[in-house]
Structure formats: C-alpha cells, structure tokens
Coordinates of C-alpha atoms in Angstrom, one line a residue:
Chain V
M6 CA 24.7 -45.7 -31.3
A7 CA 27.2 -43.4 -32.9
D8 CA 25.2 -40.3 -32.0
A9 CA 25.0 -41.2 -28.3
D10 CA 28.8 -41.8 -28.3
T11 CA 29.3 -38.2 -29.2
L12 CA 27.7 -37.1 -26.0
T13 CA 30.2 -36.9 -23.2
I14 CA 30.0 -39.9 -20.9
S15 CA 29.7 -37.8 -17.8
L16 CA 26.5 -38.1 -15.8
D17 CA 27.5 -34.9 -13.9
S18 CA 26.6 -32.8 -16.9
W19 CA 23.0 -33.9 -16.9
E20 CA 20.3 -32.5 -14.6
G21 CA 18.6 -35.8 -14.1
P22 CA 17.3 -38.5 -16.4
L23 CA 14.8 -36.2 -18.1
D24 CA 17.5 -33.8 -19.1
L25 CA 19.6 -36.7 -20.4
L26 CA 16.6 -38.0 -22.4
L27 CA 16.1 -34.6 -23.9
G28 CA 19.8 -34.3 -24.8
L29 CA 19.6 -37.8 -26.5
A30 CA 16.3 -36.9 -28.3
R31 CA 17.9 -33.8 -29.8
T32 CA 20.5 -36.0 -31.5
Q33 CA 17.7 -37.5 -33.6
K34 CA 17.6 -34.1 -35.2
V35 CA 13.8 -34.1 -35.7
D36 CA 10.9 -32.3 -34.2
L37 CA 10.7 -33.5 -30.7
R38 CA 7.1 -34.6 -31.3
A39 CA 8.2 -36.9 -34.1
I40 CA 11.1 -38.6 -32.3
S41 CA 11.2 -42.4 -32.2
I42 CA 10.5 -43.5 -28.7
L43 CA 12.0 -46.9 -29.3
E44 CA 15.1 -45.4 -30.7
L45 CA 15.3 -43.0 -27.7
V46 CA 14.9 -45.9 -25.3
D47 CA 17.8 -47.7 -27.0
Q48 CA 19.9 -44.6 -26.9
Y49 CA 19.3 -44.1 -23.2
L50 CA 19.9 -47.8 -22.3
D51 CA 23.1 -47.7 -24.3
F52 CA 24.3 -44.6 -22.6
I53 CA 23.7 -46.0 -19.2
A54 CA 25.3 -49.3 -20.2
S55 CA 28.4 -47.5 -21.5
A56 CA 28.6 -45.4 -18.3
R57 CA 28.6 -48.6 -16.3
D58 CA 31.2 -50.1 -18.6
L59 CA 33.4 -47.2 -17.6
K60 CA 32.7 -48.1 -14.0
L61 CA 31.0 -44.8 -13.4
E62 CA 28.7 -44.6 -10.4
V63 CA 25.2 -44.4 -11.9
A64 CA 22.7 -42.6 -9.7
A65 CA 19.5 -44.5 -8.6
D66 CA 17.1 -42.3 -10.5
Y67 CA 18.9 -42.9 -13.8
L68 CA 18.5 -46.6 -13.2
V69 CA 14.8 -46.2 -12.3
M70 CA 14.3 -44.4 -15.5
A71 CA 16.2 -47.1 -17.4
A72 CA 14.0 -49.8 -15.9
W73 CA 10.8 -47.8 -16.7
L74 CA 12.0 -47.3 -20.3
A75 CA 12.9 -51.0 -20.7
Y76 CA 9.3 -51.8 -19.5
L77 CA 7.9 -49.2 -22.0
K78 CA 9.9 -50.7 -24.8
S79 CA 8.7 -54.3 -24.2
A80 CA 5.1 -53.1 -23.8
L81 CA 5.4 -51.3 -27.2
L82 CA 6.9 -54.3 -28.9
L83 CA 4.8 -57.1 -27.4
P84 CA 1.2 -57.9 -28.4
R85 CA -1.3 -55.5 -26.9
D86 CA -3.0 -56.3 -23.6
P87 CA -6.3 -54.4 -24.1
E88 CA -6.9 -54.4 -20.3
E89 CA -3.7 -52.5 -19.7
T90 CA -4.2 -48.8 -18.9
P91 CA -2.7 -46.5 -19.7
S92 CA -1.7 -48.1 -23.0
P93 CA 2.0 -48.1 -23.9
E94 CA 1.3 -45.7 -26.7
E95 CA -0.2 -43.3 -24.3
L96 CA 2.8 -43.6 -22.0
A97 CA 5.1 -43.0 -24.9
L98 CA 3.1 -39.9 -26.0
R99 CA 3.2 -38.6 -22.5
L100 CA 7.0 -38.9 -22.3
T101 CA 7.2 -37.1 -25.7
L102 CA 5.1 -34.3 -24.3
R103 CA 7.2 -34.0 -21.1
L104 CA 10.3 -33.7 -23.2
A105 CA 8.6 -31.1 -25.5
R106 CA 7.5 -29.1 -22.5
L107 CA 11.0 -29.1 -20.8
D108 CA 12.5 -28.2 -24.2
A109 CA 10.0 -25.3 -24.6
M110 CA 10.8 -23.9 -21.2
R111 CA 14.5 -24.2 -21.7
E112 CA 14.1 -22.3 -25.0
A113 CA 11.8 -19.7 -23.4
G114 CA 14.3 -19.1 -20.6
A115 CA 17.1 -18.5 -23.1
R116 CA 14.9 -16.1 -25.1
L117 CA 14.0 -14.3 -21.9
M118 CA 17.7 -13.9 -20.9
A119 CA 18.6 -12.6 -24.4
R120 CA 16.1 -9.7 -24.1
D121 CA 17.3 -6.2 -23.6
R122 CA 17.4 -6.1 -19.9
L123 CA 17.0 -3.1 -17.7
G124 CA 20.2 -2.1 -16.0
R125 CA 22.3 -4.2 -18.4
D126 CA 21.2 -3.3 -21.9
V127 CA 18.7 -0.5 -21.5
F128 CA 18.9 2.2 -18.8
T129 CA 16.6 4.6 -17.1
R130 CA 17.6 8.1 -16.3
G131 CA 21.0 8.2 -14.6
C132 CA 20.3 11.0 -12.1
P133 CA 16.5 11.6 -11.7
E134 CA 15.7 14.4 -9.4
G135 CA 12.7 12.5 -8.2
L136 CA 9.2 13.6 -7.4
Q137 CA 8.7 15.1 -4.0
T138 CA 5.6 15.2 -1.8
I139 CA 5.7 18.0 0.7
R140 CA 3.4 17.3 3.6
R141 CA 2.0 20.2 5.5
T142 CA -0.3 20.0 8.5
R143 CA -3.3 22.2 8.6
W144 CA -4.3 22.4 12.3
D145 CA -8.0 22.2 12.9
A146 CA -9.9 23.8 15.7
S147 CA -13.2 25.7 15.8
L148 CA -14.2 28.7 17.9
Y149 CA -16.4 26.4 20.0
D150 CA -13.3 24.2 20.7
L151 CA -11.5 27.4 21.8
I152 CA -14.1 28.8 24.2
A153 CA -15.0 25.4 25.5
A154 CA -11.4 24.8 26.3
Y155 CA -11.2 28.1 28.2
G156 CA -14.4 27.1 30.0
R157 CA -12.8 23.8 31.0
V158 CA -9.6 25.5 32.2
S159 CA -11.6 28.1 34.2
A160 CA -13.8 25.5 35.7
R161 CA -10.7 23.6 36.8
S162 CA -8.9 26.6 38.3
R163 CA -11.6 28.9 39.7
P164 CA -12.6 28.5 43.4
V165 CA -15.5 26.1 43.6
L166 CA -18.8 27.9 44.7
H167 CA -21.8 25.8 45.8
V168 CA -25.2 27.3 45.4
V169 CA -28.1 25.2 46.7
R170 CA -31.1 25.7 44.4
Q171 CA -34.6 26.3 45.8
R172 CA -36.4 23.1 45.1
P173 CA -40.2 22.8 44.7
V174 CA -41.0 20.5 47.6
M175 CA -43.8 20.1 50.2
T176 CA -42.2 19.4 53.5
L177 CA -43.4 16.6 55.8
E178 CA -44.5 19.3 58.4
T179 CA -46.7 21.1 55.8
A180 CA -48.2 17.8 54.7
L181 CA -48.9 16.7 58.3
S182 CA -50.8 19.9 59.1
R183 CA -52.7 19.9 55.8
V184 CA -53.8 16.2 56.1
S185 CA -54.8 16.6 59.8
A186 CA -56.8 19.7 59.0
M187 CA -58.6 18.2 56.0
L188 CA -59.3 14.9 57.8
G189 CA -61.3 16.9 60.4
E190 CA -63.8 17.8 57.7
A191 CA -64.0 14.3 56.0
I192 CA -66.6 11.9 57.2
D193 CA -66.0 8.7 55.1
W194 CA -63.2 6.9 53.3
T195 CA -61.4 9.4 51.1
A196 CA -58.7 8.6 48.5
I197 CA -55.3 10.2 49.3
E198 CA -55.3 12.1 46.0
C199 CA -58.2 14.2 47.3
F200 CA -55.8 15.7 49.9
M201 CA -53.6 17.1 47.1
P202 CA -53.4 20.8 46.6
E203 CA -54.7 22.3 43.3
G204 CA -52.3 23.4 40.6
G205 CA -48.6 23.7 41.0
E206 CA -45.9 22.2 38.8
A207 CA -45.5 18.5 38.3
L208 CA -42.4 18.1 40.5
W209 CA -44.1 19.9 43.4
R210 CA -47.2 17.8 43.0
R211 CA -45.1 14.6 43.2
S212 CA -43.3 15.9 46.3
A213 CA -46.7 16.8 47.8
L214 CA -48.0 13.2 47.2
A215 CA -45.0 11.6 48.8
S216 CA -45.1 13.9 51.8
S217 CA -48.8 13.4 52.2
F218 CA -48.3 9.6 52.2
L219 CA -45.7 9.9 54.9
A220 CA -48.0 12.2 56.9
A221 CA -50.8 9.6 56.5
L222 CA -48.5 6.8 57.9
E223 CA -47.5 9.1 60.8
L224 CA -51.1 9.9 61.6
A225 CA -52.1 6.2 61.4
K226 CA -49.2 5.4 63.8
Q227 CA -50.6 8.0 66.2
G228 CA -54.0 6.2 66.0
R229 CA -55.7 9.2 64.6
I230 CA -56.6 7.7 61.2
E231 CA -57.3 4.4 59.5
L232 CA -55.8 3.3 56.1
A233 CA -57.3 0.9 53.6
Q234 CA -56.1 -0.5 50.3
D235 CA -57.6 -3.4 48.2
A236 CA -54.4 -4.6 46.7
P237 CA -50.8 -3.5 46.2
F238 CA -50.7 -0.3 44.1
A239 CA -54.6 0.1 44.4
P240 CA -55.9 3.5 45.5
L241 CA -55.1 4.3 49.1
Y242 CA -58.1 5.4 51.3
L243 CA -58.0 7.4 54.6
R244 CA -60.7 7.7 57.3
S245 CA -60.6 9.7 60.5
L246 CA -60.9 7.6 63.7
A247 CA -62.0 10.6 65.7
Chain H
M17 CA 9.5 14.5 -33.9
T18 CA 11.8 13.6 -36.8
P19 CA 13.9 10.6 -35.8
P20 CA 17.5 11.8 -35.4
D21 CA 20.5 10.3 -37.0
E22 CA 22.4 7.4 -35.3
R23 CA 25.0 9.6 -33.7
T24 CA 22.5 12.0 -32.3
R25 CA 20.4 9.1 -30.9
A26 CA 23.5 7.6 -29.3
I27 CA 24.5 10.9 -27.6
E28 CA 20.8 11.4 -26.5
A29 CA 20.9 8.0 -24.8
I30 CA 24.4 8.5 -23.3
L31 CA 23.3 11.9 -21.8
F32 CA 20.1 10.4 -20.5
A33 CA 21.7 7.4 -18.8
A34 CA 24.6 9.4 -17.4
T35 CA 24.7 10.0 -13.6
G36 CA 25.9 13.6 -14.1
P37 CA 26.6 16.2 -16.7
L38 CA 29.1 15.1 -19.3
A39 CA 31.8 17.0 -21.1
V40 CA 32.2 16.5 -24.9
A41 CA 35.4 14.4 -24.2
E42 CA 33.4 12.1 -21.9
I43 CA 30.7 11.7 -24.5
A44 CA 33.4 10.9 -27.1
T45 CA 34.7 8.1 -24.9
H46 CA 31.3 6.4 -24.7
L47 CA 30.6 7.0 -28.4
G48 CA 34.0 5.8 -29.5
E49 CA 34.5 8.9 -31.8
R50 CA 34.9 12.6 -31.6
E51 CA 33.3 13.6 -34.9
G52 CA 30.1 15.5 -35.1
I53 CA 29.4 15.7 -31.3
A54 CA 29.0 19.4 -31.3
E55 CA 26.5 19.3 -34.2
A56 CA 24.6 16.5 -32.6
L57 CA 24.3 18.4 -29.3
E58 CA 23.1 21.5 -31.1
R59 CA 20.5 19.4 -32.9
L60 CA 19.3 17.9 -29.6
R61 CA 19.1 21.3 -28.0
T62 CA 16.8 22.4 -30.8
D63 CA 14.8 19.2 -30.7
Y64 CA 14.1 19.5 -27.0
A65 CA 13.4 23.3 -26.9
G66 CA 9.8 23.8 -25.8
R67 CA 9.5 20.2 -24.5
G68 CA 9.1 19.0 -20.9
L69 CA 12.8 18.3 -20.7
N70 CA 15.6 20.4 -22.2
L71 CA 19.2 19.8 -23.1
V72 CA 21.3 22.4 -21.3
Q73 CA 24.9 23.3 -21.2
R74 CA 26.5 24.3 -17.9
G75 CA 30.1 25.4 -18.5
E76 CA 31.7 22.6 -20.5
H77 CA 29.1 20.1 -19.4
W78 CA 25.9 18.9 -21.0
H79 CA 22.8 17.3 -19.4
F80 CA 19.1 16.9 -19.7
E81 CA 17.0 18.6 -17.1
T82 CA 13.3 19.2 -16.5
A83 CA 12.0 22.4 -18.1
G84 CA 12.3 25.2 -15.5
D85 CA 8.7 26.3 -15.8
L86 CA 7.5 22.8 -14.9
A87 CA 9.5 22.5 -11.6
H88 CA 6.3 23.1 -9.6
L89 CA 4.9 19.8 -10.8
L90 CA 7.8 17.9 -9.2
R91 CA 6.9 19.1 -5.8
R92 CA 3.4 18.1 -4.8
D93 CA 2.1 19.9 -1.7
R94 CA -0.2 17.8 0.4
E95 CA -2.2 19.3 3.3
D96 CA -3.1 17.0 6.1
S97 CA -5.8 18.2 8.4
R98 CA -5.2 17.4 12.1
K99 CA -7.2 18.2 15.1
L100 CA -5.4 20.3 17.7
S101 CA -4.6 18.4 20.9
R102 CA -6.5 19.2 24.2
A103 CA -3.3 20.8 25.6
G104 CA -2.9 22.8 22.3
I105 CA -6.4 24.2 22.4
E106 CA -6.3 25.0 26.1
T107 CA -3.0 26.8 25.8
L108 CA -4.3 28.7 22.8
A109 CA -7.4 29.7 24.7
I110 CA -5.4 30.9 27.7
I111 CA -3.2 33.0 25.4
A112 CA -6.2 34.5 23.7
Y113 CA -7.9 35.4 27.0
H114 CA -4.8 36.7 28.8
E115 CA -2.4 37.9 26.3
P116 CA 0.4 38.9 26.5
V117 CA 1.1 35.9 28.7
T118 CA 4.3 34.0 29.6
R119 CA 4.7 30.3 29.6
A120 CA 4.9 30.2 33.4
E121 CA 1.5 32.0 33.6
I122 CA -0.1 29.6 31.2
E123 CA 1.1 26.8 33.3
A124 CA -0.2 28.4 36.4
I125 CA -3.7 28.8 34.8
R126 CA -3.8 25.3 33.3
G127 CA -2.5 23.7 36.4
V128 CA -0.2 21.5 34.3
Q129 CA 3.1 22.0 32.5
V130 CA 3.0 23.2 28.9
A131 CA 5.2 21.1 26.6
K132 CA 7.5 23.0 24.3
G133 CA 5.9 21.1 21.3
T134 CA 2.5 22.6 22.2
I135 CA 3.8 26.2 21.8
D136 CA 5.6 25.2 18.6
V137 CA 2.4 23.7 17.0
L138 CA 0.5 27.0 17.7
M139 CA 3.4 29.0 16.3
E140 CA 3.5 26.7 13.2
A141 CA -0.2 27.2 12.7
G142 CA 0.4 30.9 12.7
W143 CA -2.0 31.5 15.5
I144 CA 0.4 32.9 18.2
R145 CA 3.6 35.0 18.1
P146 CA 6.2 36.0 20.6
A147 CA 5.1 39.4 22.0
G148 CA 8.1 40.8 23.7
R149 CA 9.6 40.1 27.1
R150 CA 8.1 40.7 30.5
E151 CA 10.2 43.1 32.5
V152 CA 10.6 40.8 35.6
P153 CA 13.5 38.7 36.7
G154 CA 14.5 36.3 34.0
R155 CA 12.7 38.5 31.4
P156 CA 10.4 35.7 30.2
L157 CA 9.0 35.8 26.7
T158 CA 5.3 36.5 26.4
Y159 CA 2.9 35.2 23.7
A160 CA 0.0 36.8 22.0
T161 CA -2.4 35.9 19.2
T162 CA -2.1 37.0 15.6
P163 CA -4.4 38.3 12.9
V164 CA -4.3 34.8 11.4
F165 CA -5.8 33.6 14.7
L166 CA -8.7 36.0 14.5
D167 CA -9.2 35.1 10.8
H168 CA -9.3 31.3 11.5
F169 CA -11.8 31.6 14.3
G170 CA -13.9 34.2 12.5
L171 CA -13.4 36.9 15.2
A172 CA -13.3 40.6 14.4
S173 CA -11.3 41.2 17.5
R174 CA -10.4 39.6 20.8
R175 CA -13.2 41.5 22.4
D176 CA -15.6 39.2 20.5
L177 CA -14.5 36.3 22.8
P178 CA -17.3 35.5 25.3
G179 CA -16.5 36.7 28.8
I180 CA -16.5 34.6 32.0
D181 CA -20.2 35.4 32.8
E182 CA -21.2 34.6 29.3
L183 CA -19.4 31.3 29.4
R184 CA -21.2 30.5 32.6
A185 CA -24.5 31.5 31.1
A186 CA -23.8 29.2 28.2
G187 CA -23.1 26.4 30.6
L188 CA -19.4 26.2 29.5
L189 CA -18.1 26.7 33.0
D190 CA -20.5 24.0 34.2
P191 CA -19.7 20.5 33.0
V192 CA -22.7 19.0 34.8
D193 CA -24.7 16.8 32.5
L194 CA -28.2 18.1 32.2
A195 CA -29.6 14.6 31.6
L196 CA -28.5 13.6 35.1
E197 CA -30.8 16.3 36.5
Q198 CA -33.9 14.7 35.0
V199 CA -33.1 11.3 36.6
S200 CA -32.0 12.2 40.0
V201 CA -33.8 15.2 41.6
E202 CA -31.8 14.6 44.7
K203 CA -28.6 15.8 43.0
D204 CA -30.4 19.0 42.0
G205 CA -28.9 22.2 43.1
E206 CA -25.3 21.1 43.2
D207 CA -24.2 23.9 41.0
D208 CA -20.6 25.0 40.8
Chain M
M24 CA 10.0 18.2 -33.3
T25 CA 6.7 19.8 -32.9
P26 CA 6.5 21.3 -29.4
P27 CA 3.8 19.3 -27.5
D28 CA 0.8 20.8 -25.7
E29 CA 1.2 21.9 -22.0
R30 CA -0.3 18.7 -20.6
T31 CA 2.0 16.5 -22.6
R32 CA 5.0 18.6 -21.6
A33 CA 4.0 18.3 -18.0
I34 CA 3.6 14.5 -18.2
E35 CA 6.9 14.3 -20.1
A36 CA 8.6 16.3 -17.2
I37 CA 7.0 14.2 -14.5
L38 CA 8.1 10.9 -16.1
F39 CA 11.6 12.3 -16.7
A40 CA 12.0 13.4 -13.1
A41 CA 10.6 10.2 -11.5
T42 CA 12.9 7.8 -9.9
G43 CA 10.8 4.8 -11.0
P44 CA 8.0 3.7 -13.3
L45 CA 4.8 5.6 -12.7
A46 CA 1.2 4.4 -13.0
V47 CA -1.4 6.7 -14.5
A48 CA -2.9 7.4 -11.1
E49 CA 0.5 8.6 -9.8
I50 CA 1.0 10.8 -12.8
A51 CA -2.5 12.2 -12.1
T52 CA -1.6 13.1 -8.5
H53 CA 1.3 15.2 -9.6
L54 CA -0.5 16.7 -12.6
G55 CA -3.4 17.6 -10.5
E56 CA -5.9 16.2 -13.1
R57 CA -6.9 12.8 -14.6
E58 CA -8.0 14.1 -18.0
G59 CA -6.2 13.3 -21.2
I60 CA -3.3 11.4 -19.6
A61 CA -3.7 8.3 -21.8
E62 CA -3.7 10.4 -25.0
A63 CA -0.6 12.4 -23.9
L64 CA 1.2 9.1 -23.1
E65 CA 0.3 7.8 -26.6
R66 CA 1.6 11.1 -28.1
L67 CA 4.8 10.8 -26.2
R68 CA 5.3 7.2 -27.1
T69 CA 5.0 8.2 -30.8
D70 CA 7.3 11.3 -30.3
Y71 CA 10.1 9.2 -28.8
A72 CA 9.8 6.2 -31.2
G73 CA 13.1 6.0 -33.1
R74 CA 15.0 8.3 -30.7
G75 CA 17.8 7.4 -28.3
L76 CA 15.3 7.2 -25.4
N77 CA 11.9 5.7 -25.6
L78 CA 8.7 5.9 -23.5
V79 CA 7.7 2.3 -22.6
Q80 CA 4.8 0.7 -20.7
R81 CA 5.6 -2.1 -18.3
G82 CA 2.4 -3.6 -16.8
E83 CA 0.5 -0.6 -15.5
H84 CA 3.6 1.6 -15.3
W85 CA 5.4 3.9 -17.7
H86 CA 9.0 5.1 -17.8
F87 CA 11.6 6.4 -20.2
E88 CA 14.5 4.1 -21.0
T89 CA 17.4 4.1 -23.5
A90 CA 16.7 2.4 -26.8
G91 CA 17.6 -1.3 -26.8
D92 CA 19.7 -1.1 -30.0
L93 CA 22.1 1.2 -28.2
A94 CA 23.0 -1.3 -25.6
H95 CA 26.5 -1.8 -27.0
L96 CA 27.3 1.9 -26.1
L97 CA 25.9 1.8 -22.7
R98 CA 26.1 -1.8 -21.5
R99 CA 27.5 -2.1 -18.1
D100 CA 28.9 -5.5 -17.4
R101 CA 27.1 -6.6 -14.3
E102 CA 26.7 -10.2 -15.6
D103 CA 28.6 -11.7 -12.8
S104 CA 26.5 -10.4 -10.0
R105 CA 23.2 -11.2 -11.8
K106 CA 24.3 -14.5 -13.5
L107 CA 21.5 -17.0 -13.0
S108 CA 22.1 -20.7 -12.9
R109 CA 20.5 -22.8 -15.6
A110 CA 18.1 -24.1 -12.9
G111 CA 17.3 -20.5 -12.1
I112 CA 16.6 -19.5 -15.6
E113 CA 14.4 -22.6 -16.3
T114 CA 12.5 -22.1 -13.0
L115 CA 11.9 -18.4 -13.9
A116 CA 10.7 -19.4 -17.3
I117 CA 8.4 -22.0 -16.0
I118 CA 6.9 -19.6 -13.4
A119 CA 6.5 -16.8 -16.0
Y120 CA 4.8 -19.1 -18.6
H121 CA 2.7 -21.1 -16.2
E122 CA 1.9 -18.8 -13.3
P123 CA 0.6 -19.3 -10.7
V124 CA 2.5 -22.5 -10.4
T125 CA 3.5 -24.6 -7.4
R126 CA 7.0 -26.0 -6.6
A127 CA 5.8 -29.5 -7.3
E128 CA 4.6 -28.4 -10.8
I129 CA 8.0 -26.8 -11.5
E130 CA 9.7 -30.0 -10.4
A131 CA 7.4 -32.1 -12.6
I132 CA 8.3 -30.0 -15.7
R133 CA 12.1 -30.0 -14.9
G134 CA 12.2 -33.6 -13.9
V135 CA 14.4 -32.7 -10.9
Q136 CA 13.9 -31.2 -7.5
V137 CA 14.1 -27.4 -7.2
A138 CA 16.9 -26.5 -4.9
K139 CA 16.0 -24.2 -2.0
G140 CA 18.3 -21.5 -3.2
T141 CA 16.8 -21.3 -6.7
I142 CA 13.4 -19.8 -5.6
D143 CA 15.2 -17.6 -3.1
V144 CA 17.5 -16.0 -5.7
L145 CA 14.5 -15.3 -7.9
M146 CA 12.6 -13.7 -5.0
E147 CA 15.6 -11.7 -4.0
A148 CA 15.9 -10.3 -7.5
G149 CA 12.3 -9.2 -7.1
W150 CA 11.2 -11.2 -10.1
I151 CA 8.8 -13.6 -8.4
R152 CA 6.5 -13.5 -5.5
P153 CA 4.3 -16.0 -3.5
A154 CA 0.9 -15.9 -5.2
G155 CA -1.5 -17.6 -2.7
R156 CA -2.1 -21.3 -2.1
R157 CA -3.6 -23.9 -4.4
E158 CA -6.7 -25.3 -2.9
V159 CA -5.6 -29.0 -3.1
P160 CA -4.5 -31.3 -0.4
G161 CA -1.5 -29.8 1.4
R162 CA -2.5 -26.3 0.2
P163 CA 0.9 -25.7 -1.6
L164 CA 2.1 -22.2 -2.2
T165 CA 2.1 -20.9 -5.7
Y166 CA 4.5 -18.5 -7.4
A167 CA 3.9 -15.8 -9.9
T168 CA 6.0 -13.0 -11.5
T169 CA 6.1 -9.3 -10.4
P170 CA 6.0 -5.9 -12.1
V171 CA 9.7 -5.8 -11.6
F172 CA 10.0 -8.9 -13.7
L173 CA 8.2 -7.2 -16.6
D174 CA 10.3 -4.1 -16.1
H175 CA 13.6 -5.9 -16.1
F176 CA 12.9 -8.0 -19.2
G177 CA 11.2 -5.1 -21.1
L178 CA 7.8 -6.8 -21.3
A179 CA 4.6 -4.7 -21.6
S180 CA 2.7 -7.6 -20.1
R181 CA 2.9 -11.4 -19.8
R182 CA 1.3 -11.6 -23.2
D183 CA 4.6 -10.3 -24.6
L184 CA 6.5 -13.3 -23.3
P185 CA 8.5 -14.7 -26.3
G186 CA 6.5 -17.3 -28.1
I187 CA 3.8 -17.6 -25.5
D188 CA 1.0 -17.9 -28.0
E189 CA 2.6 -20.7 -30.0
L190 CA 3.4 -22.6 -26.8
R191 CA -0.1 -22.3 -25.6
A192 CA -1.5 -23.4 -29.0
A193 CA 0.8 -26.4 -28.9
G194 CA -0.6 -27.4 -25.5
L195 CA 2.8 -27.0 -23.9
L196 CA 1.4 -24.6 -21.3
D197 CA -1.5 -26.8 -20.3
P198 CA -1.8 -27.3 -16.5
V199 CA 0.7 -29.9 -15.3
D200 CA -1.1 -33.1 -14.4
L201 CA 1.0 -34.1 -11.3
A202 CA -0.7 -37.5 -10.9
L203 CA 0.3 -38.5 -14.5
E204 CA 3.8 -37.1 -14.4
Q205 CA 4.3 -39.1 -11.2
V206 CA 4.5 -42.3 -13.3
S207 CA 8.1 -41.6 -14.2
V208 CA 9.3 -38.9 -11.9
E209 CA 8.4 -40.3 -8.5
K210 CA 11.8 -41.5 -7.7
D211 CA 13.6 -38.4 -8.9
G212 CA 15.6 -37.2 -5.9
E213 CA 18.3 -35.4 -7.7
D214 CA 18.9 -31.9 -6.6
D215 CA 20.0 -29.3 -9.1

C-alpha cells in the first residue's frame, strides 16, 4: 500500500486504533461514507505488519482491532451465514459511521477553535465602571412597638406591687349557716340546687354551689343531715335528721 | 448610524478595548499608522454625541465614557426593610420618654448594657441625635429624639406618647395573659 | 448617527458600563422598567452593525464587544495559557454537539479513554458543567456547555454551532449506542 507507507510509521502519533483507521481512511480521498472497508482493513493490517517488521512494540488494543478487522474481512468475503447477526455488512456500516462521527467532531472542534474568541480576537470594554447596587436599610418599627417596649422596660424596672382582687365567692362559713338555716324549714328530700341563692353572677353561683356542697358534707359528718344520690353525678338530695 | 470608514472603526474598537484613556501616539501604535487619527476621533465624537456613551478628550487622552446625565442608572439604590431589634426599640423608647438621657441612664433603666451598635442603628435611622453633654463628672453625651422620629411614628409631639398610667390602663405594664384568667380562677388577683 | 430615544440611550449606557453580559431582567432592574427593552436592544444591534464595536446576544445575555474582523489590531497572544490539547478540543466539541453526554459516550465517539485532566481543564475554563445523571444503570454523570462557552466562542445559542444542522441531518449527532459501539471498543484502554 503506497498510501499507507506515506503515513509515518509511528504508533505514538495516533490516538488509538480508531484514530489510525480514520487517518488511513482519509488517504482513500473519498467521502468517508463511500470508503472501501475491505481496502481499509488491508491498509490497517499492512500498517500494523510494517510496524511489527520495524520491531516496534504494538499496543494490545491495536492488535485487538487488527483481529476484529481480519474477522470482518473474512466475514465479508465468505459466503453469507444468514443466522449470523449482526451481518458483516451491518458491522462494516457501523464502523464507517463511527469514523464519520469522529471525523465530524474533529472538524467541529477545529471550526470552534477558529472562531473569533472572546479575550483573544474580540474584546469587551477594557475598563468598565461597573453597575453598583447601593443597599440601604430602612428600619422598621411601629408606634405600638415603641410604647409596648417602654411598657416592657417599665414593668421590668418598677417596684412590684401586688393587689389582691376582691373575688366573688361564698365562704364555707356563709354556706354552712345558710344550709343549716334552710334545712330547718325543709321536711322532705330536697335537691342541693334548691339551697342556692337567687341571682348573682355565674362565678359567684359556682362558688356558692361548691361551698354549699362542702357545708352539706360537714353537716352530714355532724349527723345533722342525711345525703342521697342515685348514681355518680346524679342530683344530690339532702334531708334533715332532726 | 452610518457605518464609519475602516480607520474610524479600528480606532473605535481600540478605544473601547483599552484599559485606560489613550493618547493619539498610543492609538497610532495599535493602528500601525499615524494618518487621519485626529479626523477619525472628531468623527467619532460627533457620532456618539447624544448617545448613551460619548467619546471624550481629557488633556491629550481619549476615552469612551457613559453619558454624564445617565450616571444615576449605574447606581441602583435598594432599600431593605429590617425590623428593629428588641434592644433597639427599648433603647429608643427610653430615649423618647426620658430625653435628654445619657447612655448610663438608659442602661440603668433597661437593667442591661446598651451595645454601641444599638445607638448607631438609631442614629442611622435618623430617629435620635446627640443632645449636648450632661454637666456632671465625665460630661457624658445625652441623646434625644428628632423630628424624623415624630414623623415616623405619627406623633405631633412627644407629649402624645401615652403616660405610665395610660400604659397600665392599656395593659401594657401588665404582661399577664388574659386567657389564663379564664382557666384558673385561683390565679385571679395576682396583679402587678 | 440619529440620536436614540432616552430608553435606548439608557440601555446603551447600562450595557456599556456593565462588567459582564446582562440578561434583560438585569437591565430592567437598573432601568427601573421592563417596557420596550427588547425593541431598544434590537435598535442598538442595528445601530452598531458595521461599527468597531457590536452589540451581541450570547444565550440570554447581551454585551458590547469589538468587531471580529478587527482581531488583528487587538489580538492579545494568550494562546499558550489557553492552548487546548487535541483531546480537549475534541471532547469539548463532542459535549457541545451532543449535550448532555456521559463520559462513556465521549469515549465511544473518540475510541479512547478520556484522561481525567481533560474534563477538569474544560470545567476550569468554565466551558462545561455537570448536567445531572443519566437514569441508566450506574447513573453516570452527564456534561453540558455553559453560558460562558457561548460567550467565549461568540455563539448566540447552541443552534449557532458550526454545521450543527448538517451533522444532525446526516445522523452524526444521533444518540451514541454504547452497546453497539462496545463491539469494537471494549478493549480500548489507551489513555490520551
């Protein structure tokens, strides 16, 4: 192969078997898609053979490719085995496509690098003053925040003054005298609610009920009255024992 | 915009890419010739008159710069709203109620030290100002509020601030949670 | 040169003063309004066509740069620091034309392994970035180009990549079928 001989017999200059194959394919000086695969296989095998004749160390992957190409060549030349998939033609086509794709990317890379590049061929402004963003803080506080803060400070620093508020309660003493007095008039079982005073606010009425209940327990303990209830939480009845 | 001649275009690009104003001799070095530079600069000056950037001459040097009337666009002001810290608002409240007041007095009322940054923030906000020195040993600086303060808080004068009794009536001296009173009648009456 | 309207002047000044390419949204922040920016940019592009500096769009960003044909006057020889190896150039081209693409796919196209440093150099230049993982066994990382890449190579978008339409039409940018390529590459262990 005269063409192959013009390529330097130096495996170092190739980036692997595919690169070498592409280099050999280019010597056919035709569209990559129209190259003769059989011719390319022969070129490759000759190249590897001559490299070995020169006693050059040939890397394993080049030999693997050589073996695969030798297989491809024989498959292309020998009678078809219809069971064989992929077919040798398909394998050959795929190899052509791979070479075309590598070639295309190599070409694209070269075209990319040849473009007018920023900072090498084209330039942005040499001394831009730049755009500034001045940040300012707007402090936020409402009048309520202000007086509430003063209230907080004052509450913290002023002498603490305790004022006990008058609470609406009926004391146990009052309840005892009320219930004792009312029992004197009652003859039969009477519900405890009947001993409640009329009117008054709700809190005071609840206090009166609680105190009257305690008063009833106290009077029962003294043996002055009897208590009766059908079930837990059922109405509570009182009756004088006198 | 009529496309300029080649020499003018070249000078335009050289001036734009330069890292500083250029003298005619420096332009000539880049251009590789001395001819016609003055005319080209004149043409560029006219071309850019009234645009967003202008060609200007400073002494012997030429450069492009942003049109002076557009300088405000190059600085963008951004306002960030921030809530005043608890220390900040308490210090401000004490100054408002007690002015003029020294830092030591503020600390005595707050019961905690006042960081320098707190006073700075209130000054920066324009709400307080130094209000002379107290004629006591050490002559400490006093602080008072400003008209900006009244403005911000919608007050006609400092007298509009609620007094202690009003604060108490408004429950602001009494941090007891009213909801608690409903639940536990026993706690009732523990007023402070 | 007809003096432009105020909005166009303002955008001209903003782009001129900026230290980098600006997106329309950034221009709007400085301008204080969003209206009419696209029209003004178009007007500026036309105004500067054929001058020594041009307004160009790179991806979503706009900036002024010197005209490409004046490179000989301005060229700064930084080739040495930025000189890419052949492997680097090919890898960049493969990523740009096929993105997002995995390392295995790059290797299948090149027929050799991609040395560790190759990807690093491209990342360091700011031209490529990791672009998520491919949902296949092993979940390999994919790579894609960046806005800086478009900027550096003067591309308005990836559609402007030289010859990309022809390559796509010829099927040369079809997804790489790793399983098929494996037939003849599986033993390739050469490093570049």
